[in-house]
Amino acid sequence: MSKSIFYHAGCPVCISAEHDVLELVGADNVEIVNIGENKSRISEAENAGVKSVPALLTPKGNVLHLNYGASIADVKG
Amino acid sequence: MSKSIFYHAGCPVCISAEHDVLELVGADNVEIVNIGENKSRISEAENAGVKSVPALLTPKGNVLHLNYGASIADVKG
């Protein structure tokens, strides 16, 4: 199974969800991407259907928005 | 690791998220509970902090609300 991608922006909700995701899915199975710091990957997240963070992009291309930390517009600033 | 509990109410968003969760976490590691049918478990979900479905209650007691299908009030009807 290829990796999931966990998009976040470093907010408290994001960090808490990140720990849960790593435990549930396994650190080897997920790439962690902070789009608050790595702005070049925001468009990639948007194209995948990410509307808010934290969000988990599954290997099948489905997006699971986890709780609600911030919208993509907030992250863009 | 004890099991996570995936609470849902049978809505399309729930069913899609259920498939993703089963693939990511593994069917052996998650109990699926339809609180739309099994109303007796709504209070259990509420006490755990579930405010909308679909939601995943992790073994550590954290709640991940996945996307947004319906509020607990909707499920109660």
Short mmCIF file of N, CA, C and O in Angstrom, two decimals, chain A residues 2-45:
data_model
loop_
_atom_site.label_atom_id
_atom_site.label_comp_id
_atom_site.label_asym_id
_atom_site.label_seq_id
_atom_site.Cartn_x
_atom_site.Cartn_y
_atom_site.Cartn_z
N SER A 2 0.70 2.18 -0.96
CA SER A 2 1.53 3.39 -0.98
C SER A 2 1.12 4.23 0.24
O SER A 2 0.19 3.92 0.96
N LYS A 3 1.87 5.31 0.42
CA LYS A 3 1.69 6.07 1.66
C LYS A 3 0.48 7.01 1.61
O LYS A 3 0.11 7.50 0.54
N SER A 4 -0.09 7.26 2.77
CA SER A 4 -1.06 8.35 2.92
C SER A 4 -0.24 9.62 3.13
O SER A 4 0.96 9.56 3.43
N ILE A 5 -0.85 10.79 2.94
CA ILE A 5 -0.20 12.07 3.21
C ILE A 5 -1.03 12.83 4.23
O ILE A 5 -2.24 13.02 4.03
N PHE A 6 -0.41 13.19 5.34
CA PHE A 6 -1.09 13.96 6.38
C PHE A 6 -0.68 15.42 6.23
O PHE A 6 0.47 15.78 6.45
N TYR A 7 -1.65 16.22 5.80
CA TYR A 7 -1.38 17.66 5.63
C TYR A 7 -1.81 18.38 6.91
O TYR A 7 -2.88 18.14 7.44
N HIS A 8 -0.93 19.26 7.40
CA HIS A 8 -1.31 20.06 8.55
C HIS A 8 -0.62 21.41 8.47
O HIS A 8 0.14 21.67 7.53
N ALA A 9 -0.88 22.25 9.50
CA ALA A 9 -0.25 23.59 9.48
C ALA A 9 0.27 23.96 10.86
O ALA A 9 0.41 25.13 11.20
N GLY A 10 0.54 22.89 11.67
CA GLY A 10 1.21 23.14 12.95
C GLY A 10 0.30 23.63 14.06
O GLY A 10 0.76 23.91 15.17
N CYS A 11 -1.02 23.72 13.82
CA CYS A 11 -1.92 24.21 14.88
C CYS A 11 -2.13 23.10 15.92
O CYS A 11 -1.89 21.93 15.65
N PRO A 12 -2.60 23.46 17.12
CA PRO A 12 -2.79 22.45 18.19
C PRO A 12 -3.67 21.27 17.73
O PRO A 12 -3.36 20.11 18.01
N VAL A 13 -4.75 21.57 17.01
CA VAL A 13 -5.64 20.50 16.54
C VAL A 13 -4.84 19.57 15.61
O VAL A 13 -4.96 18.35 15.66
N CYS A 14 -3.99 20.21 14.78
CA CYS A 14 -3.19 19.43 13.83
C CYS A 14 -2.22 18.50 14.55
O CYS A 14 -2.11 17.32 14.21
N ILE A 15 -1.54 19.01 15.55
CA ILE A 15 -0.51 18.22 16.24
C ILE A 15 -1.15 17.02 16.94
O ILE A 15 -0.65 15.90 16.89
N SER A 16 -2.28 17.28 17.58
CA SER A 16 -2.98 16.19 18.28
C SER A 16 -3.43 15.12 17.29
O SER A 16 -3.20 13.92 17.49
N ALA A 17 -4.00 15.55 16.18
CA ALA A 17 -4.47 14.60 15.15
C ALA A 17 -3.28 13.85 14.56
O ALA A 17 -3.36 12.67 14.25
N GLU A 18 -2.14 14.55 14.40
CA GLU A 18 -0.95 13.91 13.83
C GLU A 18 -0.51 12.73 14.69
O GLU A 18 -0.24 11.65 14.18
N HIS A 19 -0.48 12.92 15.99
CA HIS A 19 -0.09 11.82 16.88
C HIS A 19 -1.03 10.64 16.74
O HIS A 19 -0.60 9.49 16.65
N ASP A 20 -2.33 10.93 16.69
CA ASP A 20 -3.32 9.85 16.56
C ASP A 20 -3.12 9.10 15.24
O ASP A 20 -3.11 7.88 15.20
N VAL A 21 -2.95 9.85 14.16
CA VAL A 21 -2.81 9.24 12.83
C VAL A 21 -1.56 8.36 12.80
O VAL A 21 -1.61 7.22 12.32
N LEU A 22 -0.46 8.86 13.34
CA LEU A 22 0.79 8.08 13.32
C LEU A 22 0.60 6.76 14.07
O LEU A 22 1.07 5.70 13.64
N GLU A 23 -0.11 6.83 15.20
CA GLU A 23 -0.33 5.61 15.99
C GLU A 23 -1.26 4.66 15.27
O GLU A 23 -1.05 3.45 15.25
N LEU A 24 -2.31 5.18 14.65
CA LEU A 24 -3.33 4.32 14.03
C LEU A 24 -2.84 3.73 12.71
O LEU A 24 -3.09 2.57 12.41
N VAL A 25 -2.15 4.55 11.91
CA VAL A 25 -1.80 4.13 10.55
C VAL A 25 -0.37 3.58 10.49
O VAL A 25 -0.05 2.76 9.63
N GLY A 26 0.46 4.08 11.41
CA GLY A 26 1.86 3.64 11.40
C GLY A 26 2.73 4.65 10.69
O GLY A 26 2.43 5.03 9.55
N ALA A 27 3.81 5.09 11.35
CA ALA A 27 4.66 6.17 10.82
C ALA A 27 5.22 5.81 9.44
O ALA A 27 5.44 6.68 8.60
N ASP A 28 5.41 4.51 9.19
CA ASP A 28 5.98 4.10 7.88
C ASP A 28 4.97 4.27 6.74
O ASP A 28 5.34 4.24 5.57
N ASN A 29 3.71 4.41 7.10
CA ASN A 29 2.66 4.44 6.07
C ASN A 29 2.12 5.83 5.78
O ASN A 29 1.13 5.98 5.06
N VAL A 30 2.73 6.84 6.41
CA VAL A 30 2.19 8.19 6.20
C VAL A 30 3.31 9.21 6.10
O VAL A 30 4.29 9.16 6.84
N GLU A 31 3.17 10.12 5.13
CA GLU A 31 4.11 11.24 4.98
C GLU A 31 3.48 12.45 5.64
O GLU A 31 2.30 12.72 5.43
N ILE A 32 4.23 13.12 6.49
CA ILE A 32 3.73 14.29 7.20
C ILE A 32 4.17 15.55 6.43
O ILE A 32 5.37 15.73 6.20
N VAL A 33 3.23 16.40 6.07
CA VAL A 33 3.56 17.62 5.32
C VAL A 33 2.97 18.84 6.03
O VAL A 33 1.75 18.92 6.21
N ASN A 34 3.83 19.76 6.46
CA ASN A 34 3.38 20.99 7.11
C ASN A 34 3.26 22.08 6.04
O ASN A 34 4.26 22.67 5.62
N ILE A 35 2.03 22.31 5.57
CA ILE A 35 1.84 23.29 4.49
C ILE A 35 1.83 24.72 5.03
O ILE A 35 1.77 25.68 4.27
N GLY A 36 1.91 24.81 6.37
CA GLY A 36 2.08 26.15 6.94
C GLY A 36 3.50 26.63 6.71
O GLY A 36 3.75 27.80 6.44
N GLU A 37 4.45 25.69 6.76
CA GLU A 37 5.85 26.02 6.51
C GLU A 37 6.21 25.81 5.05
O GLU A 37 6.89 26.62 4.43
N ASN A 38 5.72 24.71 4.49
CA ASN A 38 6.08 24.36 3.12
C ASN A 38 4.97 24.79 2.16
O ASN A 38 4.19 23.98 1.66
N LYS A 39 4.91 26.12 1.93
CA LYS A 39 3.79 26.69 1.14
C LYS A 39 3.75 26.14 -0.29
O LYS A 39 2.71 26.14 -0.94
N SER A 40 4.89 25.63 -0.77
CA SER A 40 4.92 25.14 -2.16
C SER A 40 4.03 23.92 -2.34
O SER A 40 3.69 23.55 -3.45
N ARG A 41 3.64 23.30 -1.24
CA ARG A 41 2.81 22.09 -1.37
C ARG A 41 1.32 22.35 -1.11
O ARG A 41 0.50 21.45 -1.10
N ILE A 42 0.96 23.64 -0.95
CA ILE A 42 -0.45 23.97 -0.74
C ILE A 42 -1.28 23.60 -1.98
O ILE A 42 -2.33 22.96 -1.87
N SER A 43 -0.76 23.96 -3.16
CA SER A 43 -1.56 23.71 -4.38
C SER A 43 -1.76 22.20 -4.58
O SER A 43 -2.83 21.74 -4.99
N GLU A 44 -0.72 21.43 -4.24
CA GLU A 44 -0.82 19.95 -4.33
C GLU A 44 -1.98 19.47 -3.45
O GLU A 44 -2.81 18.65 -3.87
N ALA A 45 -2.04 20.00 -2.23
CA ALA A 45 -3.11 19.61 -1.29
C ALA A 45 -4.48 20.03 -1.83
O ALA A 45 -5.43 19.23 -1.86
#
